[in-house]
PDB file of C-alpha atoms in Angstrom:
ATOM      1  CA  UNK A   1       4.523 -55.297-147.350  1.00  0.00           C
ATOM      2  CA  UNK A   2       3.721 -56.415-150.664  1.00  0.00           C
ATOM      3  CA  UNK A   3       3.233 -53.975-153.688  1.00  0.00           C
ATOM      4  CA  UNK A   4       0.953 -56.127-155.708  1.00  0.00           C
ATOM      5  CA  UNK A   5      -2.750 -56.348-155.972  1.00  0.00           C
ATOM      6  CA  UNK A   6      -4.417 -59.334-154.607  1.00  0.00           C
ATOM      7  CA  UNK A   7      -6.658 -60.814-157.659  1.00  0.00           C
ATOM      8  CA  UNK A   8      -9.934 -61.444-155.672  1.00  0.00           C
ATOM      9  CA  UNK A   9     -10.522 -64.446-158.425  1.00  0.00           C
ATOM     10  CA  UNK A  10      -7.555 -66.078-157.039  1.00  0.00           C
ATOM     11  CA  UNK A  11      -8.797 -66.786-153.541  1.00  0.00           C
ATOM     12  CA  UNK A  12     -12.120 -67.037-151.689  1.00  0.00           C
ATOM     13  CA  UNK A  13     -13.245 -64.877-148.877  1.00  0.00           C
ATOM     14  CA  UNK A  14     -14.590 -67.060-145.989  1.00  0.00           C
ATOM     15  CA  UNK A  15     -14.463 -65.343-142.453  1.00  0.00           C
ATOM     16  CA  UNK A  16     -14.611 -66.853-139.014  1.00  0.00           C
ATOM     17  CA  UNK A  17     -16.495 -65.744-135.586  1.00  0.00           C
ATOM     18  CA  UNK A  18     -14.969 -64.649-132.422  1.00  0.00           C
ATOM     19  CA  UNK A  19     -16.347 -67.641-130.675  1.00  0.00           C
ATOM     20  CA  UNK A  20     -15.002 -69.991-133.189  1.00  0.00           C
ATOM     21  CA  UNK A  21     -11.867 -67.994-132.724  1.00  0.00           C
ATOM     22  CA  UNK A  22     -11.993 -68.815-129.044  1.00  0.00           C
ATOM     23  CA  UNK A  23     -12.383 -72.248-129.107  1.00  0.00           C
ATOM     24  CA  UNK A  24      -9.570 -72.950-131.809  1.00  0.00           C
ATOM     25  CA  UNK A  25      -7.180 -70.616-129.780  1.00  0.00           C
ATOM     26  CA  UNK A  26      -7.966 -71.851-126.351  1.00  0.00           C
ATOM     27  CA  UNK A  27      -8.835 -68.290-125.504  1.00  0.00           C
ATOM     28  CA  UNK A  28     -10.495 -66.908-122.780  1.00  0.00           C
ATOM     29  CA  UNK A  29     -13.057 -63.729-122.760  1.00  0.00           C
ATOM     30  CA  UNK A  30     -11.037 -61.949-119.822  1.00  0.00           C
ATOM     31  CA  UNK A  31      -7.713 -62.654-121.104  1.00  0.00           C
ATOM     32  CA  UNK A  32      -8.126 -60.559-123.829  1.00  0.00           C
ATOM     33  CA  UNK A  33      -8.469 -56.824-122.142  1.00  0.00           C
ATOM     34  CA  UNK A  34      -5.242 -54.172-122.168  1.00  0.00           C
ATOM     35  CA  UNK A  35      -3.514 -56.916-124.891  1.00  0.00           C
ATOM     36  CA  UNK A  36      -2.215 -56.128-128.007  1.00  0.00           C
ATOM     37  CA  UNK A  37      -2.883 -58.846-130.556  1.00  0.00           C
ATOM     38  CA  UNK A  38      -2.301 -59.727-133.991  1.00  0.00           C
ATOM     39  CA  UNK A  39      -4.570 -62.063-136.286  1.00  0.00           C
ATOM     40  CA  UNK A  40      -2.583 -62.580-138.865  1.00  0.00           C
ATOM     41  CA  UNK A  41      -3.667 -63.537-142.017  1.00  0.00           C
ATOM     42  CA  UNK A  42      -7.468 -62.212-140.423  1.00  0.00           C
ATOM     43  CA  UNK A  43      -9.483 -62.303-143.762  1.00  0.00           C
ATOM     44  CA  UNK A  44     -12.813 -61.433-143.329  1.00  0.00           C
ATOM     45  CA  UNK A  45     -13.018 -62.892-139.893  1.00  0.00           C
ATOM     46  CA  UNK A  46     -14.620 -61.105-136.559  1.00  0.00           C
ATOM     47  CA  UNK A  47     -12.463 -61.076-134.192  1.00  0.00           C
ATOM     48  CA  UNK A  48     -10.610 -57.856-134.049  1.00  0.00           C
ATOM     49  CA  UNK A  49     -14.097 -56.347-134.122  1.00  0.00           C
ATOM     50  CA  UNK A  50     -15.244 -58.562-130.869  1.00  0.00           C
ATOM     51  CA  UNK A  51     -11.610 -57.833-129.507  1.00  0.00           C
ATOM     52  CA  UNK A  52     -11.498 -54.822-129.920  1.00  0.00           C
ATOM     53  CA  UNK A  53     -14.868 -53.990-128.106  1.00  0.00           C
ATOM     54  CA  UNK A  54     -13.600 -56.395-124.461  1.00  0.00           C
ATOM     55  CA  UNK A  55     -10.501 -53.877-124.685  1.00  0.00           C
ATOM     56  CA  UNK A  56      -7.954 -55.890-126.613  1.00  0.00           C
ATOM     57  CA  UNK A  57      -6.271 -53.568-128.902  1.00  0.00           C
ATOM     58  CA  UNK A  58      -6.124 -55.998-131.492  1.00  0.00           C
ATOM     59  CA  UNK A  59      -5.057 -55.639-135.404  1.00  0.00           C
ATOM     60  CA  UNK A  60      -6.152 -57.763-138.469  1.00  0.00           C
ATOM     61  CA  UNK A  61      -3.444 -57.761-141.281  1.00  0.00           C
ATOM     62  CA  UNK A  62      -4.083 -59.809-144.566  1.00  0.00           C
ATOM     63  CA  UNK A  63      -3.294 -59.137-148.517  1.00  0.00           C
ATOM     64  CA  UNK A  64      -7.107 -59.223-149.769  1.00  0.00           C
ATOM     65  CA  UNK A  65      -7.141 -55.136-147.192  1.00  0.00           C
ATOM     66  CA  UNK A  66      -5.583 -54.271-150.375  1.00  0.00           C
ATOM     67  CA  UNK A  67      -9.452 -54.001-151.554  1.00  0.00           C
ATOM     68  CA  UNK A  68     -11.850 -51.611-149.945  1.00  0.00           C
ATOM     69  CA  UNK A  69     -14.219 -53.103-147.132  1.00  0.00           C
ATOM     70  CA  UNK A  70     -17.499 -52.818-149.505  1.00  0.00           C
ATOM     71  CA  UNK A  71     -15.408 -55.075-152.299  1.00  0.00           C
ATOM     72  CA  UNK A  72     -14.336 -57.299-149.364  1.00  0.00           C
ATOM     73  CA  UNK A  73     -18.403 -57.594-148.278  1.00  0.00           C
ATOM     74  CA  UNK A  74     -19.400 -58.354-151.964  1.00  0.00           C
ATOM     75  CA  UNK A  75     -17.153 -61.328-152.963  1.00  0.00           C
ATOM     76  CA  UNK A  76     -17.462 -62.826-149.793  1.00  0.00           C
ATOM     77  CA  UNK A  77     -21.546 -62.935-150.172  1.00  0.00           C
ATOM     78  CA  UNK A  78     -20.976 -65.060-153.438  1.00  0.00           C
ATOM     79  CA  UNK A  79     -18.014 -66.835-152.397  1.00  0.00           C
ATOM     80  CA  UNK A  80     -20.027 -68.139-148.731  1.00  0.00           C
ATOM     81  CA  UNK A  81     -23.110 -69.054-151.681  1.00  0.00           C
ATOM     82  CA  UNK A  82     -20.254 -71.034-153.586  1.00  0.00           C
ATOM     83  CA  UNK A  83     -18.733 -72.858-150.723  1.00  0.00           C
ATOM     84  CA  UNK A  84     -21.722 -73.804-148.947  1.00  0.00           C
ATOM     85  CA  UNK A  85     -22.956 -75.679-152.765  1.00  0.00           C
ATOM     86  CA  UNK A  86     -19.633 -77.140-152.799  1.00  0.00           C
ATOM     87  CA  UNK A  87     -19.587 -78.001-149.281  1.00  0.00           C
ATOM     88  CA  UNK A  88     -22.958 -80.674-149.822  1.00  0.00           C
ATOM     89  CA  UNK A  89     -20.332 -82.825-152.060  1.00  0.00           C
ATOM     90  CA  UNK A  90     -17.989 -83.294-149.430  1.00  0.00           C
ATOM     91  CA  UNK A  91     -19.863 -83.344-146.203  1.00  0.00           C
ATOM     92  CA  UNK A  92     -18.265 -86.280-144.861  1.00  0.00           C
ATOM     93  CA  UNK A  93     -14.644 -84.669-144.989  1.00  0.00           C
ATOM     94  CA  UNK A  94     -16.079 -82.521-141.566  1.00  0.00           C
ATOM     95  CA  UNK A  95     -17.411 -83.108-138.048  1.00  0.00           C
ATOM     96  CA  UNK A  96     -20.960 -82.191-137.982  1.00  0.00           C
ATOM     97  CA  UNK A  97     -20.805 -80.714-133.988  1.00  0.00           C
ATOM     98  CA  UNK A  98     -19.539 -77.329-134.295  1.00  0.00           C
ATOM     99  CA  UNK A  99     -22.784 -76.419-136.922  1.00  0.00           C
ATOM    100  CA  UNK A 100     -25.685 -78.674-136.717  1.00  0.00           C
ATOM    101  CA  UNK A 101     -26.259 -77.732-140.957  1.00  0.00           C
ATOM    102  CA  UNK A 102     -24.979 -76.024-143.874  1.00  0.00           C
ATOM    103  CA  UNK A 103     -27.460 -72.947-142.754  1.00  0.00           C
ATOM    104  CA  UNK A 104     -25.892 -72.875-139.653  1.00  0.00           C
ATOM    105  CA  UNK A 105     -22.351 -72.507-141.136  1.00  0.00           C
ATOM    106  CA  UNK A 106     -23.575 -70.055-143.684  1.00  0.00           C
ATOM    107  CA  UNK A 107     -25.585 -67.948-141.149  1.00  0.00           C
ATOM    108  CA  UNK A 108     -21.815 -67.937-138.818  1.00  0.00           C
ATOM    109  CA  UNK A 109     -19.792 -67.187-142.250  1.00  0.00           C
ATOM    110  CA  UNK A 110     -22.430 -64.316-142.962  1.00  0.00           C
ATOM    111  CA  UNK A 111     -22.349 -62.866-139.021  1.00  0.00           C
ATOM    112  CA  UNK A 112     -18.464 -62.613-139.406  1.00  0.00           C
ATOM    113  CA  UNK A 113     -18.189 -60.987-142.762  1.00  0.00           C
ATOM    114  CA  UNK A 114     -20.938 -58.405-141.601  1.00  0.00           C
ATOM    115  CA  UNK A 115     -19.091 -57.424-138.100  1.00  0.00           C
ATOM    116  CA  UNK A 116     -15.457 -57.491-139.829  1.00  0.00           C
ATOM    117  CA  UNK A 117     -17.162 -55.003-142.533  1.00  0.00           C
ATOM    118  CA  UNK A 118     -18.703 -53.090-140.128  1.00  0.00           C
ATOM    119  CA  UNK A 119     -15.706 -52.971-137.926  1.00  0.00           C
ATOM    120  CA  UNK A 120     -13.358 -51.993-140.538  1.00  0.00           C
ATOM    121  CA  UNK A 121     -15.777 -49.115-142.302  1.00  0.00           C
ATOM    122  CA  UNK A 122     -15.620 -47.308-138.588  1.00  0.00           C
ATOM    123  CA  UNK A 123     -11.817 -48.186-137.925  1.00  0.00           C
ATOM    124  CA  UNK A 124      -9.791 -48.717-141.129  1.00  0.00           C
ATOM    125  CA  UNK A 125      -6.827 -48.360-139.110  1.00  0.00           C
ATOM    126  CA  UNK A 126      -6.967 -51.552-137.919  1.00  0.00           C
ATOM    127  CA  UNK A 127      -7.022 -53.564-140.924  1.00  0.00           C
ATOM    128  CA  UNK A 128      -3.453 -53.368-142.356  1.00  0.00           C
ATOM    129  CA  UNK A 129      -2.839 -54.674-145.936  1.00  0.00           C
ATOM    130  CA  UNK A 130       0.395 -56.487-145.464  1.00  0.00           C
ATOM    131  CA  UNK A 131       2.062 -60.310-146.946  1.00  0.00           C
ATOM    132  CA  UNK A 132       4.189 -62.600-145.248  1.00  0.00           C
ATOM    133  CA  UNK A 133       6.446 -63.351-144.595  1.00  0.00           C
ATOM    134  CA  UNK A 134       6.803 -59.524-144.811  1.00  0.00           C
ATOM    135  CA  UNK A 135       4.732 -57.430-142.277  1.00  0.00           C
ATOM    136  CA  UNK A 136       4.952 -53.913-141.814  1.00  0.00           C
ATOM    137  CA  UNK A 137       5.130 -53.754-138.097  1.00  0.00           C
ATOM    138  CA  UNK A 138       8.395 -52.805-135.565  1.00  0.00           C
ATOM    139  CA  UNK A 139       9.581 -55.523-133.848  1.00  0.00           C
ATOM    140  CA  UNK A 140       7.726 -56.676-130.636  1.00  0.00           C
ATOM    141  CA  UNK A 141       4.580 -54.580-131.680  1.00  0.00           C
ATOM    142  CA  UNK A 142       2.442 -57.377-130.119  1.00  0.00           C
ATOM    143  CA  UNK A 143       1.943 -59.379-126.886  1.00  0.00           C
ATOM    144  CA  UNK A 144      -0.134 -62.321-128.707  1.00  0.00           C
ATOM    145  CA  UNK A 145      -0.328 -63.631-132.487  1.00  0.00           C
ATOM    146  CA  UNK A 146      -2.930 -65.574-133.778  1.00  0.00           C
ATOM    147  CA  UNK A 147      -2.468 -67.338-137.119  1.00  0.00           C
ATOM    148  CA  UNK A 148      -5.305 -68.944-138.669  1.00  0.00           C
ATOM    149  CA  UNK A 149      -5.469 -71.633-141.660  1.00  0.00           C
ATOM    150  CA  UNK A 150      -2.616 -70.527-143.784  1.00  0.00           C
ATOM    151  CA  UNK A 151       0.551 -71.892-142.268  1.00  0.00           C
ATOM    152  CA  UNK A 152       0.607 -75.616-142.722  1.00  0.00           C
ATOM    153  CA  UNK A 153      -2.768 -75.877-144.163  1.00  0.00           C
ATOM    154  CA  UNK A 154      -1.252 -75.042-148.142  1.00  0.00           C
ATOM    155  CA  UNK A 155       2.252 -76.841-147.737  1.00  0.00           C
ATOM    156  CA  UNK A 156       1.105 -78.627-150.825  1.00  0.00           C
ATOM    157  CA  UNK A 157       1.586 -74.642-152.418  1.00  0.00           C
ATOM    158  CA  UNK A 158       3.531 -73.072-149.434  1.00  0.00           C
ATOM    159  CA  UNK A 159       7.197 -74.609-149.721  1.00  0.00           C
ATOM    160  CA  UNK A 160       9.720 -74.675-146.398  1.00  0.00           C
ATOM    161  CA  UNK A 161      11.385 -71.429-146.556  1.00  0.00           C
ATOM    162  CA  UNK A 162       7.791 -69.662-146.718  1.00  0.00           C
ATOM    163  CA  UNK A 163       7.052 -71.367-143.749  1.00  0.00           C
ATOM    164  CA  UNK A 164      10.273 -70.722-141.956  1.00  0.00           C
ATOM    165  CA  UNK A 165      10.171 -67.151-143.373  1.00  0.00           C
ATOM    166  CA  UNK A 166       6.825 -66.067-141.863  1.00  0.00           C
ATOM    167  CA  UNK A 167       7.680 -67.349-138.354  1.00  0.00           C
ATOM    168  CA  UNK A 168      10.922 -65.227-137.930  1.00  0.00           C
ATOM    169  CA  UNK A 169       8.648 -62.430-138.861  1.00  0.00           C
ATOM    170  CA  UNK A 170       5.777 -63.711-136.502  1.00  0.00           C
ATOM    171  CA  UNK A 171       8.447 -63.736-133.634  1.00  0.00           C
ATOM    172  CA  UNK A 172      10.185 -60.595-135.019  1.00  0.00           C
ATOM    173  CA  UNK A 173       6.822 -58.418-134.282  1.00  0.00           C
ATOM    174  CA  UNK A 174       5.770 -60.791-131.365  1.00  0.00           C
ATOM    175  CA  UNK A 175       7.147 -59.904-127.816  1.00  0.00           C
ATOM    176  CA  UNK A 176       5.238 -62.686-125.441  1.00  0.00           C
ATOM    177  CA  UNK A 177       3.527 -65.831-127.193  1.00  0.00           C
ATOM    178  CA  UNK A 178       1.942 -66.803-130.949  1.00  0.00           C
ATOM    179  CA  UNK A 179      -0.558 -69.386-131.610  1.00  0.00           C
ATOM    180  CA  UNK A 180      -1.047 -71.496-134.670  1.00  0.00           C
ATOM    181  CA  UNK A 181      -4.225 -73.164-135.834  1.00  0.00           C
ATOM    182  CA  UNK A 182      -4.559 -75.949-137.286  1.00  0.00           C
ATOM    183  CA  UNK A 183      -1.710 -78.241-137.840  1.00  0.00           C
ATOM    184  CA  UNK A 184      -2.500 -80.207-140.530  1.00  0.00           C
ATOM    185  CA  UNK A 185      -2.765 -79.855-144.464  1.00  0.00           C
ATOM    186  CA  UNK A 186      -6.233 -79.677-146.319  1.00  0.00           C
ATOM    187  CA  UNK A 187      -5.710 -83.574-146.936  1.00  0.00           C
ATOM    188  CA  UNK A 188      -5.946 -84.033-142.664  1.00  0.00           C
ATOM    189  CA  UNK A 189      -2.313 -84.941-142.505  1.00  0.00           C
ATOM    190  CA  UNK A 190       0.034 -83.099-140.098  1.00  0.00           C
ATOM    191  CA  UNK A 191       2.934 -80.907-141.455  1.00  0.00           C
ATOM    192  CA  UNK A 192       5.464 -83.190-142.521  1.00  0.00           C
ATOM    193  CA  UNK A 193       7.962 -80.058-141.739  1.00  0.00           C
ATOM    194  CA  UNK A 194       6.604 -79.696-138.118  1.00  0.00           C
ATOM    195  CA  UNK A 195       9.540 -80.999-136.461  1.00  0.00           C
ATOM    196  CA  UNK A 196      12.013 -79.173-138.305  1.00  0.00           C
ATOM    197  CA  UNK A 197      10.591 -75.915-137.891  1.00  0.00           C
ATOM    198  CA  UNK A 198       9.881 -77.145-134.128  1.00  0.00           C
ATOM    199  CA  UNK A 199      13.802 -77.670-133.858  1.00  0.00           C
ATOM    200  CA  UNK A 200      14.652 -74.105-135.607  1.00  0.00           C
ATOM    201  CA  UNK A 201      11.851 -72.234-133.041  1.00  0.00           C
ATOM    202  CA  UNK A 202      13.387 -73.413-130.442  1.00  0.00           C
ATOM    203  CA  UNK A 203      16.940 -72.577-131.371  1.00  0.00           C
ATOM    204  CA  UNK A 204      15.370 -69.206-131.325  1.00  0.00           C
ATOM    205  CA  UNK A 205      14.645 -69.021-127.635  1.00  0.00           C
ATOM    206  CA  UNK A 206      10.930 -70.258-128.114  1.00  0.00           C
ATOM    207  CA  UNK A 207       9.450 -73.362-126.185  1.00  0.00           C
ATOM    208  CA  UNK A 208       6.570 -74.697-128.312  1.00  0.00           C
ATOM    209  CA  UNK A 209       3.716 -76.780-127.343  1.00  0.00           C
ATOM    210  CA  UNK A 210       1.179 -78.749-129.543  1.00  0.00           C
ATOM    211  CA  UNK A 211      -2.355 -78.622-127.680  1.00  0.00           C
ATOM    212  CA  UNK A 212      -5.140 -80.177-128.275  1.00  0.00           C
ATOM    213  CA  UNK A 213      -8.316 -77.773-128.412  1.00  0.00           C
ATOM    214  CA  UNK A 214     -12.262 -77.902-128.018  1.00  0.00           C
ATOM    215  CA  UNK A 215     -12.888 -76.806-131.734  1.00  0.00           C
ATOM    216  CA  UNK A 216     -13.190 -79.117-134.422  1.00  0.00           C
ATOM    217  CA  UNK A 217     -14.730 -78.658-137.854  1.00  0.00           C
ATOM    218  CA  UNK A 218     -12.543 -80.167-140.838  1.00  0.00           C
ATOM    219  CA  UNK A 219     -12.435 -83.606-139.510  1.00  0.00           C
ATOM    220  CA  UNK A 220      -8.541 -83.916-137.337  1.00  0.00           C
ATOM    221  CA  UNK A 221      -8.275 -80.298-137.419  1.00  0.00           C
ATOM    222  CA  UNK A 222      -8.152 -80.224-133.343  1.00  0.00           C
ATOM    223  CA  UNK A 223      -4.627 -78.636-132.705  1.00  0.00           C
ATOM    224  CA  UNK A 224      -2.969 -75.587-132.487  1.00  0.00           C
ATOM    225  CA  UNK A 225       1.064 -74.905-131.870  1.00  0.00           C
ATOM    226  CA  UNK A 226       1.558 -72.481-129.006  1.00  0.00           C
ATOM    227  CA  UNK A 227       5.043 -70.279-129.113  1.00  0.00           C
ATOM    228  CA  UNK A 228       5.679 -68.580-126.093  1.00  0.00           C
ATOM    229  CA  UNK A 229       9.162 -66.181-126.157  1.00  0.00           C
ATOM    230  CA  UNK A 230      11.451 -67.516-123.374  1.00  0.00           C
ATOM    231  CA  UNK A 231      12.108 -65.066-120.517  1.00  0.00           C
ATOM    232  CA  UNK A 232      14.407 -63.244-121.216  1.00  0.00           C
ATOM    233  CA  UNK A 233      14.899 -63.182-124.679  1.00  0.00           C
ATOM    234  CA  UNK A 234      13.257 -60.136-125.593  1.00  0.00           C
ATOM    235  CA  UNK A 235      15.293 -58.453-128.173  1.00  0.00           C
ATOM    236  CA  UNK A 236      14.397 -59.191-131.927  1.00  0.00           C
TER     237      UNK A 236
END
């Protein structure tokens, strides 16, 4: 885990819903009870609130937890203001299905800020200030990973050997199966790495599979890579 204190200027705190969450995982409602699950980097989104309450014993763990939950709540008001003025310049860049307006994406981006504050004021323990490719978890601590718009999104700022760093340490503190969403950059374009760190997963007794799923809001952002641990190969 990282020492150093996010500067909140530096990045801008945008959460997701538990349905959207759903859809871009492939995730069902029922297959979430008595599983322990990771969203990692979680932000400000809701779904280790909604998990959490269908029986999941799920854990958010991102570097902005480094800020209280009320600090969190604040930025995030102006920074949903900011993106959704920004967001009128460069409407054409996204798929108008998933929100039918900008209101309708700010009113989602507002629900999910409110219900991860909420969530984390009653049950800090669950929201774990950590980094990767460090995380401060024992090995197999998890059934199910979820990793949301970090990896392979920034490869224009996240080089190779970030990438290859954080998933060892996803698979280090993942016993059963990790799913990554989406799979291209912010410029639409797949990971040009994909295949080599598709090669090196699977030299790690992973079998991968690139599915396509029902969510779709940056326009070609459809896909998510599903890791599943081989039988077998349970030791870190």
């Amino acid at each position: 885990m990282s020492g150093a204190k996010l500067d909140l200027q530096r990045i801008v705190v945008i959460g997701r819903t538990f349905e959207e969450y759903l859809r871009m995982f492939n995730l069902q409602r029922e297959e979430l009870a008595g599983r322990k699950i990771l969203d990692c980097p979680a932000g400000v989104c809701s779904f280790t609130a909604a998990a959490n309450q269908l029986g999941a014993e799920a854990v958010a763990a991102d570097i902005a937890y480094c800020h209280s939950a009320e600090v969190l709540m604040e930025k995030g008001i102006k920074d949903i203001q900011h993106a959704m003025l920004q967001l009128g310049k460069v409407q054409q860049n996204f798929l108008w299905n998933e929100f039918k307006s900008i209101e309708e994406l700010k009113q989602a981006r507002t629900e999910a800020l409110t219900a991860s504050t909420l969530d984390r004021q009653q049950n800090e323990e669950r929201y774990i200030s950590a980094v990767l490719p460090q995380l401060p978890f024992a090995d197999l601590s998890f059934e199910l990973t979820l990793s949301a718009h970090l990896l392979f999104m920034y490869s224009d700022r996240l080089d190779y050997d970030f990438h290859l760093q954080s998933l060892q340490e996803l698979m280090r503190v993942t016993s059963e199966e990790i799913r990554i969403f989406p799979l291209i950059d912010l410029s639409g374009r797949r990971y040009e790495e994909m295949d080599r760190l598709i090669e090196y997963i699977h030299t790690q007794g992973w079998n991968t599979e690139e599915l396509k799923v029902s969510y779709e809001f940056q326009k070609g952002a459809n896909s998510m890579l599903r890791m599943t641990r081989t039988r077998g190969m349970q030791s870190a």
